[in-house]
Structures are given as structure tokens and as C-alpha cells.
């Protein structure tokens, strides 16, 4: 490593700020392809998260302002909002955000102490508790033909929209469609001719994934995140899905399709890279990322839920203490076994 | 004989100071598995209390005849016999509830609270003390099961006392309280993670309460040099 070693010390606010900036291309593409409903979801999650954060800080006797402006609550809120269906009812968003901030973050000891990624805990609670509401994904505009305006989206989220209207604009996600098709004994090729599947992922969804990828690369270029977790995560997804696809292409989706379902890109670059709940050693990060990618495909293929990114990351969060224990890098002058190199 | 003060102490121990669910954290498996509703929790709690009272009395009665080396097998046999009685009785008289509680009735045999009280208390004390201690401990457990069941039932399905018809017949259905009308349901509270979360919150509340009480007494008594 070349000298000098002096670098700027990034504050939590700066790091979190860059994460938010890196999410902007994804959000822009989201609005472009799926309509402006996501903006309401984002706003509501942000307000709920900040209110919950302030209340919990006050209850725990911490100064409110310095912790509130570190933006970590906003990052959690945005990540959760981007994982939720864009036309999810308002109480779903509020419940998930409250669970993420109050239980997963503060009851575990606050920023830096939480064992599990708060946004993913919020998501897991919602998908386990409210599977029906968690399917209200707006279909891509290219397929539904029309989009809800901001006012209509608000009506959908706050429950003022007649049921039929909502059904017209929501669609099964590509992963859902593939899953249902396979359960009905169709082969992958038969399912993949449906219009919801695009060039290399789902129609619309694939470009959302590309936008998340771009944001992730921006964070990597700014040294906000290391390369280990995202690369290992993507490799885990690609190799596992590739192996299965190679084994039986009729029963298992193509690796590119799995890679460009947006949840993988969001998970690999924004969620699994969480410095608190992820592994801290360089080799540990490789194991952590690869394990999460592998589990994602395993859960998508054999699990009970359409997507597995959230559960995969939570499961790997549990393994972090073990991984860190066995991947401690040797200190300078010592070998990996801990013995002195000089006899 | 037993004095009033002793009875009070035993009850204070069983219900609060040494509460099996919140302080000793014993027998958590049935506690977490069956506390999905008030009726389930209450039934299992009372069944366990009944077994504990009978087994503690029996164990205390034979405590001077059982060699120390084989006391545990003997205690387990006594408890198992009593549980079989409860099991058959519940099967006969509250059959629908018996079907809901299922394996957890026979499993009272292996519930560590029952054995713990038999070995730690009944084997060293006179029968009357032992029975009262067992009742107090059992009621302490029932209290926790009741609270946990209420929290999970209200959060999970917005009702209280649902399933009361399993005990008192179909007419009792009207006693079911709908706390939150038109409630969508919150599946997590009914599922196992909800049991862990709710129990964790109850234990935290209990510890917080205790810490506050300690602080108050410390503040009240001036430290002398």
C-alpha cells in the first residue's frame, strides 16, 4: 500500500448522505417506469422513521439532534420503502418502518449495535404478516399502458381507490410469475414468453436493477462500500442460479434473470453492505456476501416466498459473529495461525 | 403448621420475585408455544398448576423414604402418573381444548418447572408448604401465560377469549370480546416469532420496573458513612 496513509475521516452523516445520493438514480428510474406512487411511500417512510427515531432517542436518554441528522434512519426508511410494493397501503409502510426503527434498531441498542439489518427486519415482518398486501406491485407502464397520477397513487395508498382500479394497475412481479408458472408444471421457456419478461430480466424491472447497479458502483467509486460484499453476493447468485440452470434449464430460471431482479442489486450494494450488521473482516465479507447470494437463490427456488434477498441477508446476519471469529486477519508480523514469523 | 407470613412469602416468591416465566425463565417451550390466545394460555397454566400442586404434595409426602441417589426418577414417575390423570381428564371433559393443546399436555411431565419445584422445594419441605409453593409458582406461570396470550391475541387477531367455546360449549361464543373491530390481523403475533418478541418485551418491562424500584429505595435511604 503506497504512503501516505492520511485520508479524510468520513462521518456517519457523509456516508449515509452518499448512500441516499446513490439511491437517487434508482428512484428516478422507478418513477419513470412505474409511476410516482413510490414518492409517497418514500416520504411516508421517511417521516415515520424520523419520528420513531426521535421518540426512541428521547426515551433512551440520548441527545436527539446529533443522532437524527446522521441520516441513518432515513437510509433505513428508503431501503424499506424501495423493497415494498409501490401501491402498498399506508399502514403497511408505517408498521414496517416502526418495526425497523423501534425493534430492530433501538431495542438492540441503536446505531452500531443492531445485529440485524433494520430495513430487512421490517420487510420480513411485513411479508410474513401481510402476504396479500405485499403483492400490490404496480405493473410496469410499458405493460399496463397507463399510470396512476400522484393523486391516484395517494388514493390507492390511503385506501380511497375502488378495488377494481387497483387490480387494473397491479401485476405479479416477474419472480412471482416464474414461480407460479413453475408450480403449474410449465417449463421456464414456456413461462418466459409472457410480456412481463424483458430482454434480460423483467420488463421495466431490469432497468431498475441497472439503476441500482449504477448507484452501487458510484458508492464503490467513492469508497463508501468495499468491493467484497457486492461482488461475492452477485457471484453467489450467479453461480448458484447458473449451476441450477445448467443442471435443468426447464426447471430453474436463467442466472441473468435472477441477477437483474432489482432486489438482488439493491440487496448486494445497499443492504448487505451495511457496516453494522455485516461481516467486518475482508475474507469474512466474501463469505458473507457469497452466502447471502447462495441463500437468495435457494429461498427463491424452494422457499415459500417469491423473493429471498431479505431472508438470505437476515440469515447471514446471524452468522456474522461466527464468520468474524474465524476470519480475523493476522496482525502485522504474525502468520495466520497467530505464531510469530521470526524464530 | 404454617404461619400467615410464610404463606404470603411463598406467594410473593411464586407470583413476582421468582416468577418462572419472567425471572427464572424456566419451561419456556410450552410458554412460547401455547400462549397464542388467552384461553389456550389460561388452560395450560391451570393444568400445570394442578399437576404441580399434586406432585409437590406427593413428593413432599414421600421425601423421607426416597434414597437421594434415585430421587429424580422417582419424582418423574410421580409427575408422569399425575400428568396422565390430567391428560385423560381433559380428554374426557374438554375434548376440543384437548385437541388444541395437543402434545403440550403430556409434555407437562417434562416441564422443568414441575421437576424444579419438586426437587428444589418439595423434597426439602413439609407437604403443606410444598403445595402452597407449587400453587404460587403455578399461578405465577399462569399469570405470564395469560398476559402473553392476551398480548398476542389482541395484536394477532384483535379479539380476547376466542376459543372459549372449546371449554364451555358453543353458547359461550358470545363472550368473545372483539377489541378491535374490522381488524386485518397481524400474523406475526400469532406465529412463533411473536411469542419470542412479546415475552422479550414482558421480561424487559419487568426488569425496568425492578430497576426503577431499586433506584427509588436507594434514593430513599441516605447512604451513611
Coordinates of C-alpha atoms in Angstrom, one line a residue:
Chain A
X1 CA 0.0 0.0 0.0
X2 CA 1.6 3.3 -1.0
X3 CA 2.2 6.0 1.5
X4 CA 0.9 8.5 2.7
X5 CA -1.9 6.9 4.7
X6 CA -3.7 10.1 5.6
X7 CA -7.3 10.1 4.4
X8 CA -10.3 12.1 5.3
X9 CA -12.4 10.6 8.0
X10 CA -15.9 10.2 6.7
X11 CA -18.6 11.0 9.3
X12 CA -21.7 8.9 9.6
X13 CA -23.7 11.7 8.0
X14 CA -21.4 11.9 5.0
X15 CA -21.6 8.1 4.4
X16 CA -25.3 8.0 4.8
X17 CA -25.7 11.0 2.6
X18 CA -23.8 9.3 -0.2
X19 CA -25.9 6.2 0.2
X20 CA -29.0 8.4 -0.3
X21 CA -27.5 10.1 -3.3
X22 CA -26.6 6.7 -4.8
X23 CA -30.2 5.6 -4.4
X24 CA -31.5 8.6 -6.5
X25 CA -30.9 7.0 -10.0
X26 CA -32.9 4.0 -8.8
X27 CA -35.7 6.2 -7.6
X28 CA -35.7 8.2 -10.8
X29 CA -36.0 5.1 -12.9
X30 CA -38.7 3.8 -10.6
X31 CA -40.8 6.9 -11.1
X32 CA -40.2 6.8 -14.8
X33 CA -41.2 3.1 -15.2
X34 CA -43.7 2.5 -12.5
X35 CA -45.3 5.9 -11.8
X36 CA -44.9 8.4 -9.0
X37 CA -46.5 6.3 -6.2
X38 CA -43.1 5.4 -4.8
X39 CA -42.5 9.0 -3.9
X40 CA -45.4 8.9 -1.4
X41 CA -44.2 5.7 0.0
X42 CA -40.7 7.1 0.4
X43 CA -42.0 10.3 2.0
X44 CA -44.2 8.5 4.5
X45 CA -41.5 6.0 5.4
X46 CA -39.0 8.9 6.0
X47 CA -41.4 10.8 8.2
X48 CA -42.3 7.7 10.2
X49 CA -38.7 6.8 10.6
X50 CA -37.6 10.2 11.8
X51 CA -40.5 10.4 14.3
X52 CA -39.8 6.9 15.6
X53 CA -36.0 7.7 15.8
X54 CA -36.6 10.9 17.7
X55 CA -39.1 9.3 20.1
X56 CA -36.7 6.3 20.8
X57 CA -33.7 8.5 21.3
X58 CA -35.6 10.6 23.8
X59 CA -36.9 7.6 25.6
X60 CA -33.4 6.1 25.9
X61 CA -32.0 9.4 27.1
X62 CA -29.8 10.2 24.1
X63 CA -29.4 13.7 22.6
X64 CA -31.9 13.7 19.7
X65 CA -30.5 16.2 17.2
X66 CA -27.0 14.8 16.5
X67 CA -28.4 11.3 16.0
X68 CA -31.3 12.4 13.9
X69 CA -29.1 14.3 11.4
X70 CA -26.8 11.3 10.9
X71 CA -29.4 10.2 8.3
X72 CA -29.2 6.5 9.2
X73 CA -32.9 6.4 9.9
X74 CA -33.6 7.9 6.5
X75 CA -31.4 5.3 4.8
X76 CA -33.3 2.5 6.6
X77 CA -36.6 4.2 5.6
X78 CA -35.7 4.5 1.9
X79 CA -34.3 0.9 1.7
X80 CA -37.5 -0.4 3.2
X81 CA -39.7 1.8 1.0
X82 CA -37.9 0.6 -2.1
X83 CA -38.4 -3.0 -1.1
X84 CA -42.2 -2.6 -0.6
X85 CA -44.8 -2.7 -3.3
X86 CA -45.2 0.8 -4.6
X87 CA -49.0 0.8 -4.0
X88 CA -48.9 -0.8 -0.6
X89 CA -51.4 0.6 1.9
X90 CA -50.2 3.3 4.2
X91 CA -50.5 1.3 7.4
X92 CA -48.2 -1.3 5.9
X93 CA -45.5 1.2 5.4
X94 CA -45.9 2.7 8.8
X95 CA -45.9 -0.7 10.6
X96 CA -42.8 -1.8 8.7
X97 CA -40.9 1.3 9.4
X98 CA -41.8 1.4 13.1
X99 CA -40.7 -2.2 13.4
X100 CA -37.4 -1.5 11.7
X101 CA -36.6 1.6 13.8
X102 CA -38.1 0.7 17.2
X103 CA -37.5 -3.0 17.4
X104 CA -34.7 -3.9 15.0
X105 CA -32.6 -0.8 15.6
X106 CA -33.2 0.7 19.1
X107 CA -34.2 -2.3 21.1
X108 CA -31.0 -3.9 20.0
X109 CA -29.0 -0.9 21.2
X110 CA -29.2 1.7 18.4
X111 CA -26.9 2.5 15.5
X112 CA -23.9 0.3 15.6
X113 CA -25.4 -2.3 17.9
X114 CA -28.1 -3.8 15.8
X115 CA -27.5 -7.5 14.9
X116 CA -30.0 -7.5 12.0
X117 CA -30.4 -5.1 9.2
X118 CA -33.3 -2.9 10.3
X119 CA -34.8 -2.4 6.9
X120 CA -34.8 -6.2 6.2
X121 CA -36.4 -6.9 9.6
X122 CA -39.2 -4.5 8.7
X123 CA -39.6 -6.2 5.3
X124 CA -39.6 -9.7 6.8
X125 CA -42.2 -8.8 9.4
X126 CA -44.5 -7.4 6.7
X127 CA -44.1 -10.3 4.2
X128 CA -44.7 -12.9 7.0
X129 CA -47.7 -11.0 8.4
X130 CA -49.4 -9.5 5.4
X131 CA -48.6 -11.6 2.3
X132 CA -51.6 -10.3 0.4
X133 CA -50.9 -6.6 0.7
X134 CA -47.3 -7.2 -0.1
X135 CA -48.2 -8.2 -3.6
X136 CA -49.7 -4.9 -4.7
X137 CA -46.9 -4.1 -7.1
X138 CA -47.7 -1.6 -9.8
X139 CA -47.1 -3.2 -13.2
X140 CA -44.5 -1.5 -15.4
X141 CA -46.1 1.3 -17.5
X142 CA -44.9 -0.4 -20.7
X143 CA -47.4 -3.2 -20.0
X144 CA -50.3 -1.6 -18.1
X145 CA -50.4 1.2 -20.7
X146 CA -51.5 3.8 -18.2
X147 CA -50.1 5.0 -14.9
X148 CA -51.7 6.3 -11.8
X149 CA -51.1 10.0 -11.3
X150 CA -49.7 11.2 -8.0
X151 CA -53.2 11.9 -6.7
X152 CA -54.4 8.4 -7.8
X153 CA -51.4 6.8 -6.2
X154 CA -52.2 8.6 -3.0
X155 CA -55.8 7.4 -3.2
X156 CA -54.5 3.8 -3.7
X157 CA -52.2 4.0 -0.7
X158 CA -54.7 5.7 1.6
X159 CA -57.5 3.3 0.6
X160 CA -59.6 5.7 -1.4
X161 CA -59.5 3.8 -4.6
X162 CA -62.1 1.3 -5.8
X163 CA -60.8 -2.2 -5.7
X164 CA -61.2 -2.8 -9.5
X165 CA -58.9 0.2 -10.3
X166 CA -56.2 -1.2 -8.2
X167 CA -56.4 -4.6 -9.9
X168 CA -56.0 -3.0 -13.3
X169 CA -52.6 -1.5 -12.5
X170 CA -51.1 -4.1 -10.3
X171 CA -49.4 -7.1 -11.7
X172 CA -47.5 -10.1 -10.5
X173 CA -43.7 -9.4 -10.4
X174 CA -41.5 -11.4 -12.8
X175 CA -40.3 -13.6 -9.9
X176 CA -43.9 -14.3 -8.9
X177 CA -44.9 -15.1 -12.4
X178 CA -42.0 -17.5 -12.8
X179 CA -42.7 -19.2 -9.5
X180 CA -46.4 -19.6 -10.3
X181 CA -45.7 -20.9 -13.8
X182 CA -43.2 -23.5 -12.5
X183 CA -45.7 -24.6 -9.8
X184 CA -48.1 -25.3 -12.6
X185 CA -45.7 -27.7 -14.2
X186 CA -44.7 -25.3 -17.1
X187 CA -41.1 -25.1 -18.1
X188 CA -39.0 -22.0 -17.8
X189 CA -39.1 -21.4 -21.5
X190 CA -42.9 -21.6 -21.6
X191 CA -43.2 -19.1 -18.8
X192 CA -40.6 -16.7 -20.1
X193 CA -42.6 -15.8 -23.2
X194 CA -45.0 -13.7 -21.2
X195 CA -44.7 -10.0 -21.7
X196 CA -43.6 -9.4 -18.1
X197 CA -40.2 -10.8 -19.0
X198 CA -37.9 -8.3 -20.8
X199 CA -34.6 -8.6 -22.5
X200 CA -32.5 -9.9 -19.6
X201 CA -34.8 -9.5 -16.6
X202 CA -38.3 -8.4 -16.1
X203 CA -39.8 -5.7 -18.3
X204 CA -39.0 -2.4 -16.6
X205 CA -37.6 -4.2 -13.5
X206 CA -34.4 -4.9 -15.4
X207 CA -33.7 -1.2 -15.9
X208 CA -34.5 -0.6 -12.2
X209 CA -31.8 -3.1 -11.5
X210 CA -29.4 -1.4 -13.8
X211 CA -30.0 1.9 -12.0
X212 CA -29.4 0.3 -8.6
X213 CA -26.2 -1.2 -10.0
X214 CA -25.1 2.3 -11.2
X215 CA -25.8 3.7 -7.7
X216 CA -23.8 0.9 -6.2
X217 CA -20.8 1.5 -8.5
X218 CA -20.9 5.2 -7.5
X219 CA -20.7 4.2 -3.8
X220 CA -17.8 1.9 -4.6
X221 CA -16.0 4.6 -6.5
X222 CA -16.5 6.9 -3.6
X223 CA -15.1 4.2 -1.3
X224 CA -18.4 4.2 0.7
X225 CA -18.6 0.4 0.3
X226 CA -15.9 -2.2 -0.4
X227 CA -16.0 -4.4 -3.4
X228 CA -16.1 -7.7 -1.4
X229 CA -19.7 -8.0 -0.3
X230 CA -21.4 -6.9 -3.6
X231 CA -19.1 -8.9 -5.8
X232 CA -19.4 -12.0 -3.6
X233 CA -23.2 -11.5 -3.4
X234 CA -23.6 -11.3 -7.2
X235 CA -21.2 -14.2 -7.7
X236 CA -23.2 -16.2 -5.2
X237 CA -26.4 -15.5 -7.0
X238 CA -24.9 -16.0 -10.5
X239 CA -23.0 -19.2 -9.7
X240 CA -25.9 -20.9 -7.8
X241 CA -28.5 -19.9 -10.4
X242 CA -26.1 -20.8 -13.2
X243 CA -25.4 -24.2 -11.7
X244 CA -29.1 -25.0 -11.3
X245 CA -29.9 -23.6 -14.8
X246 CA -27.1 -25.7 -16.3
X247 CA -28.4 -28.8 -14.4
X248 CA -32.0 -28.4 -15.7
X249 CA -32.9 -25.3 -17.7
X250 CA -36.5 -26.3 -17.8
X251 CA -37.0 -26.0 -14.0
X252 CA -34.6 -23.3 -13.0
X253 CA -34.5 -19.7 -14.2
X254 CA -31.5 -18.3 -16.0
X255 CA -28.8 -16.7 -13.9
X256 CA -29.1 -13.3 -15.7
X257 CA -32.7 -13.2 -15.0
X258 CA -32.1 -13.8 -11.3
X259 CA -29.2 -11.3 -11.2
X260 CA -31.4 -8.5 -12.7
X261 CA -34.4 -8.9 -10.5
X262 CA -33.9 -5.5 -8.8
X263 CA -33.9 -6.9 -5.3
X264 CA -30.6 -8.6 -5.9
X265 CA -28.9 -5.3 -7.0
X266 CA -30.5 -3.4 -4.1
X267 CA -29.5 -6.1 -1.7
X268 CA -25.9 -6.6 -2.9
X269 CA -24.9 -2.9 -3.0
X270 CA -27.1 -1.2 -0.4
X271 CA -28.3 -3.7 2.1
X272 CA -25.7 -6.4 2.5
X273 CA -23.0 -3.8 2.7
X274 CA -24.5 -2.4 5.9
X275 CA -21.3 -2.0 8.0
X276 CA -23.1 -2.7 11.3
X277 CA -24.9 -6.0 10.6
X278 CA -22.5 -7.3 8.0
X279 CA -19.1 -9.0 8.5
X280 CA -16.2 -6.8 9.3
X281 CA -13.1 -8.7 8.0
X282 CA -12.1 -8.8 4.3
X283 CA -12.4 -12.5 4.0
X284 CA -15.5 -12.6 6.1
X285 CA -17.2 -10.2 3.8
X286 CA -16.5 -12.5 0.9
X287 CA -18.1 -15.4 2.8
X288 CA -21.0 -13.2 4.0
X289 CA -21.8 -11.9 0.5
X290 CA -21.5 -15.3 -1.2
X291 CA -23.6 -17.0 1.4
X292 CA -26.3 -14.4 1.1
X293 CA -26.3 -14.7 -2.7
X294 CA -26.5 -18.5 -2.5
X295 CA -29.3 -18.4 0.1
X296 CA -31.2 -15.9 -2.1
X297 CA -31.4 -18.4 -4.9
X298 CA -32.1 -21.3 -2.6
X299 CA -35.1 -19.5 -1.0
X300 CA -36.3 -18.2 -4.4
X301 CA -36.3 -21.7 -5.7
X302 CA -37.5 -23.9 -2.9
X303 CA -38.8 -21.4 -0.3
X304 CA -42.4 -20.3 0.4
X305 CA -41.9 -16.7 -0.6
X306 CA -41.4 -15.2 -4.1
X307 CA -38.1 -13.4 -3.2
X308 CA -35.3 -14.5 -0.8
X309 CA -33.0 -11.5 -0.6
X310 CA -34.3 -10.2 2.8
X311 CA -34.3 -13.6 4.5
X312 CA -30.9 -14.5 3.0
X313 CA -29.4 -11.3 4.4
X314 CA -31.0 -11.8 7.8
X315 CA -29.8 -15.4 8.0
X316 CA -26.2 -14.3 7.1
X317 CA -26.5 -11.6 9.8
X318 CA -26.9 -14.4 12.3
X319 CA -23.7 -16.0 11.1
X320 CA -21.6 -12.8 11.3
X321 CA -20.1 -13.3 14.8
X322 CA -19.0 -16.8 13.7
X323 CA -17.6 -15.7 10.4
X324 CA -15.7 -12.8 12.0
X325 CA -14.3 -15.1 14.7
X326 CA -12.6 -17.4 12.1
X327 CA -11.5 -14.8 9.5
X328 CA -9.6 -12.4 11.7
X329 CA -6.7 -11.2 9.6
X330 CA -3.3 -11.8 11.2
X331 CA -1.7 -8.7 12.8
X332 CA 1.5 -7.3 11.2
X333 CA 4.4 -9.6 11.8
X334 CA 2.4 -12.7 12.6
X335 CA 1.3 -15.6 10.5
X336 CA -2.3 -16.6 10.0
X337 CA -2.0 -19.2 12.8
X338 CA -1.0 -16.4 15.2
X339 CA 2.5 -17.6 15.7
X340 CA 5.5 -15.2 15.4
X341 CA 7.2 -15.5 12.0
X342 CA 10.7 -14.9 13.4
X343 CA 12.0 -17.9 15.1
Chain B
X1 CA -48.4 -25.6 60.9
X2 CA -47.8 -22.8 58.6
X3 CA -47.9 -19.1 59.6
X4 CA -49.6 -16.4 57.6
X5 CA -46.3 -14.7 56.9
X6 CA -44.9 -17.8 55.4
X7 CA -47.9 -18.2 53.1
X8 CA -47.5 -14.6 52.0
X9 CA -43.8 -15.0 51.3
X10 CA -44.4 -18.2 49.3
X11 CA -47.0 -16.4 47.1
X12 CA -44.8 -13.3 46.7
X13 CA -42.0 -15.5 45.6
X14 CA -44.1 -17.5 43.2
X15 CA -46.0 -14.7 41.6
X16 CA -43.4 -12.0 41.4
X17 CA -39.9 -12.4 42.9
X18 CA -39.1 -15.8 41.5
X19 CA -41.7 -15.8 38.7
X20 CA -40.9 -18.9 36.5
X21 CA -41.7 -17.2 33.2
X22 CA -40.2 -13.7 33.7
X23 CA -37.4 -14.2 36.3
X24 CA -36.3 -17.9 36.3
X25 CA -37.1 -18.3 32.6
X26 CA -38.0 -22.0 33.2
X27 CA -40.3 -24.0 31.0
X28 CA -40.2 -21.6 28.1
X29 CA -41.1 -24.1 25.4
X30 CA -44.8 -24.6 26.3
X31 CA -44.9 -21.0 27.4
X32 CA -44.0 -19.8 23.9
X33 CA -45.9 -22.5 22.0
X34 CA -49.2 -22.3 23.7
X35 CA -49.6 -18.6 24.5
X36 CA -51.2 -17.7 21.2
X37 CA -54.5 -16.9 22.9
X38 CA -55.9 -16.2 26.4
X39 CA -57.9 -19.4 26.6
X40 CA -55.0 -21.6 25.5
X41 CA -52.6 -19.9 27.9
X42 CA -55.0 -20.0 30.8
X43 CA -55.9 -23.7 30.3
X44 CA -52.3 -24.8 30.1
X45 CA -51.3 -22.7 33.0
X46 CA -54.1 -24.1 35.2
X47 CA -53.4 -27.7 34.1
X48 CA -49.7 -27.2 35.0
X49 CA -50.6 -25.6 38.3
X50 CA -52.8 -28.6 39.1
X51 CA -50.0 -31.0 38.3
X52 CA -47.5 -29.0 40.3
X53 CA -49.7 -28.8 43.4
X54 CA -50.4 -32.6 43.4
X55 CA -46.9 -33.6 42.5
X56 CA -45.3 -31.3 45.1
X57 CA -47.6 -32.6 47.8
X58 CA -46.9 -36.2 46.8
X59 CA -43.1 -35.7 46.5
X60 CA -43.0 -34.0 49.9
X61 CA -45.0 -36.8 51.4
X62 CA -42.5 -39.5 50.4
X63 CA -39.4 -37.3 50.7
X64 CA -38.1 -39.2 53.7
X65 CA -38.5 -42.6 52.1
X66 CA -36.8 -41.9 48.8
X67 CA -33.0 -42.5 48.6
X68 CA -31.2 -39.4 47.5
X69 CA -29.5 -41.2 44.6
X70 CA -32.6 -42.2 42.8
X71 CA -34.9 -39.3 43.7
X72 CA -35.2 -37.8 40.2
X73 CA -36.5 -41.0 38.6
X74 CA -39.0 -41.4 41.4
X75 CA -40.1 -37.8 41.1
X76 CA -40.5 -38.1 37.4
X77 CA -42.6 -41.3 37.8
X78 CA -44.9 -39.5 40.3
X79 CA -45.3 -36.5 38.0
X80 CA -45.9 -38.7 34.9
X81 CA -48.6 -40.6 36.7
X82 CA -50.3 -37.3 37.7
X83 CA -50.0 -35.9 34.2
X84 CA -51.6 -39.0 32.8
X85 CA -54.6 -38.4 35.1
X86 CA -54.9 -34.7 33.9
X87 CA -54.4 -35.8 30.3
X88 CA -57.2 -38.3 30.4
X89 CA -59.5 -36.0 32.4
X90 CA -59.1 -33.2 29.9
X91 CA -59.6 -35.6 27.0
X92 CA -62.8 -36.7 28.6
X93 CA -64.3 -33.4 29.7
X94 CA -62.9 -30.6 27.5
X95 CA -62.1 -32.6 24.4
X96 CA -62.0 -29.7 21.9
X97 CA -59.5 -27.8 24.0
X98 CA -57.5 -31.0 24.5
X99 CA -57.2 -31.2 20.7
X100 CA -55.9 -27.6 20.6
X101 CA -53.3 -28.0 23.4
X102 CA -52.3 -31.4 21.9
X103 CA -48.8 -32.7 22.8
X104 CA -48.2 -29.9 25.4
X105 CA -50.5 -31.7 28.0
X106 CA -48.4 -34.9 28.1
X107 CA -45.3 -32.7 27.9
X108 CA -46.1 -31.2 31.3
X109 CA -44.2 -34.2 32.6
X110 CA -41.0 -32.9 31.2
X111 CA -41.8 -29.3 32.1
X112 CA -38.7 -28.3 34.1
X113 CA -40.8 -26.0 36.4
X114 CA -42.6 -29.0 37.8
X115 CA -39.4 -31.0 38.4
X116 CA -37.6 -27.9 39.7
X117 CA -40.2 -27.3 42.4
X118 CA -40.3 -30.9 43.3
X119 CA -36.6 -31.2 43.7
X120 CA -35.7 -27.8 44.9
X121 CA -38.6 -27.2 47.3
X122 CA -40.9 -30.2 47.9
X123 CA -38.1 -32.6 48.6
X124 CA -36.9 -30.4 51.5
X125 CA -40.1 -29.1 52.9
X126 CA -43.3 -30.2 54.6
X127 CA -46.3 -31.1 52.4
X128 CA -48.4 -28.1 53.2
X129 CA -45.6 -25.7 52.4
X130 CA -44.8 -27.6 49.3
X131 CA -48.4 -27.5 48.0
X132 CA -48.7 -23.8 48.6
X133 CA -45.3 -23.1 47.0
X134 CA -46.4 -25.2 43.9
X135 CA -49.7 -23.3 43.7
X136 CA -48.0 -20.0 43.9
X137 CA -45.4 -20.9 41.3
X138 CA -48.1 -22.4 39.0
X139 CA -50.2 -19.2 39.3
X140 CA -47.2 -17.1 38.5
X141 CA -46.7 -19.1 35.4
X142 CA -50.4 -18.8 34.6
X143 CA -50.2 -15.1 35.1
X144 CA -47.4 -14.8 32.5
X145 CA -49.3 -17.2 30.1
X146 CA -52.4 -15.0 30.5
X147 CA -50.6 -11.8 29.8
X148 CA -48.7 -13.2 26.8
X149 CA -51.8 -14.8 25.5
X150 CA -53.7 -11.5 25.8
X151 CA -51.0 -9.5 24.1
X152 CA -50.6 -12.0 21.2
X153 CA -54.4 -12.5 20.7
X154 CA -55.2 -8.8 20.6
X155 CA -52.2 -8.0 18.4
X156 CA -52.7 -11.0 16.2
X157 CA -56.4 -11.2 15.6
X158 CA -58.0 -8.3 17.6
X159 CA -60.0 -10.5 20.0
X160 CA -59.9 -11.7 23.6
X161 CA -61.2 -15.1 24.9
X162 CA -61.6 -16.5 21.4
X163 CA -61.9 -20.3 21.7
X164 CA -63.8 -20.0 24.9
X165 CA -66.4 -22.3 23.2
X166 CA -63.9 -25.1 23.4
X167 CA -64.2 -25.1 27.1
X168 CA -67.8 -24.1 27.8
X169 CA -69.6 -25.2 24.7
X170 CA -70.8 -23.3 21.6
X171 CA -73.1 -20.9 23.6
X172 CA -70.0 -19.3 25.2
X173 CA -69.1 -17.9 21.8
X174 CA -70.8 -14.7 22.8
X175 CA -68.2 -14.0 25.5
X176 CA -65.6 -13.5 22.8
X177 CA -64.5 -9.8 23.0
X178 CA -63.8 -8.1 19.7
X179 CA -61.3 -5.5 21.0
X180 CA -60.5 -4.1 17.5
X181 CA -63.4 -4.4 15.1
X182 CA -62.6 -4.9 11.4
X183 CA -59.1 -5.8 12.4
X184 CA -56.9 -7.1 9.5
X185 CA -54.9 -9.4 11.7
X186 CA -51.2 -9.3 12.4
X187 CA -50.0 -12.8 11.6
X188 CA -46.6 -12.3 13.2
X189 CA -48.0 -12.1 16.7
X190 CA -49.7 -15.5 16.4
X191 CA -46.6 -17.1 14.8
X192 CA -43.7 -18.3 17.0
X193 CA -41.6 -15.1 16.5
X194 CA -44.4 -13.1 18.1
X195 CA -44.1 -15.3 21.2
X196 CA -40.4 -14.5 21.5
X197 CA -40.9 -10.8 20.9
X198 CA -43.8 -10.5 23.3
X199 CA -42.0 -12.5 26.0
X200 CA -38.9 -10.4 25.5
X201 CA -40.9 -7.2 25.9
X202 CA -42.6 -8.6 29.1
X203 CA -39.2 -9.5 30.6
X204 CA -37.8 -6.1 29.7
X205 CA -40.8 -4.4 31.3
X206 CA -40.3 -6.5 34.4
X207 CA -36.6 -5.7 34.7
X208 CA -37.2 -2.0 34.0
X209 CA -39.8 -2.0 36.8
X210 CA -37.4 -3.7 39.2
X211 CA -34.6 -1.3 38.3
X212 CA -36.8 1.7 39.0
X213 CA -37.9 0.2 42.3
X214 CA -34.3 -0.3 43.3
X215 CA -33.4 3.2 42.4
X216 CA -36.3 4.5 44.5
X217 CA -35.2 2.6 47.6
X218 CA -31.6 3.7 47.1
X219 CA -32.7 7.3 46.8
X220 CA -34.9 7.0 49.9
X221 CA -32.2 5.5 52.1
X222 CA -29.5 8.1 52.7
X223 CA -26.0 6.5 52.5
X224 CA -24.2 6.6 55.8
X225 CA -20.5 6.6 56.1

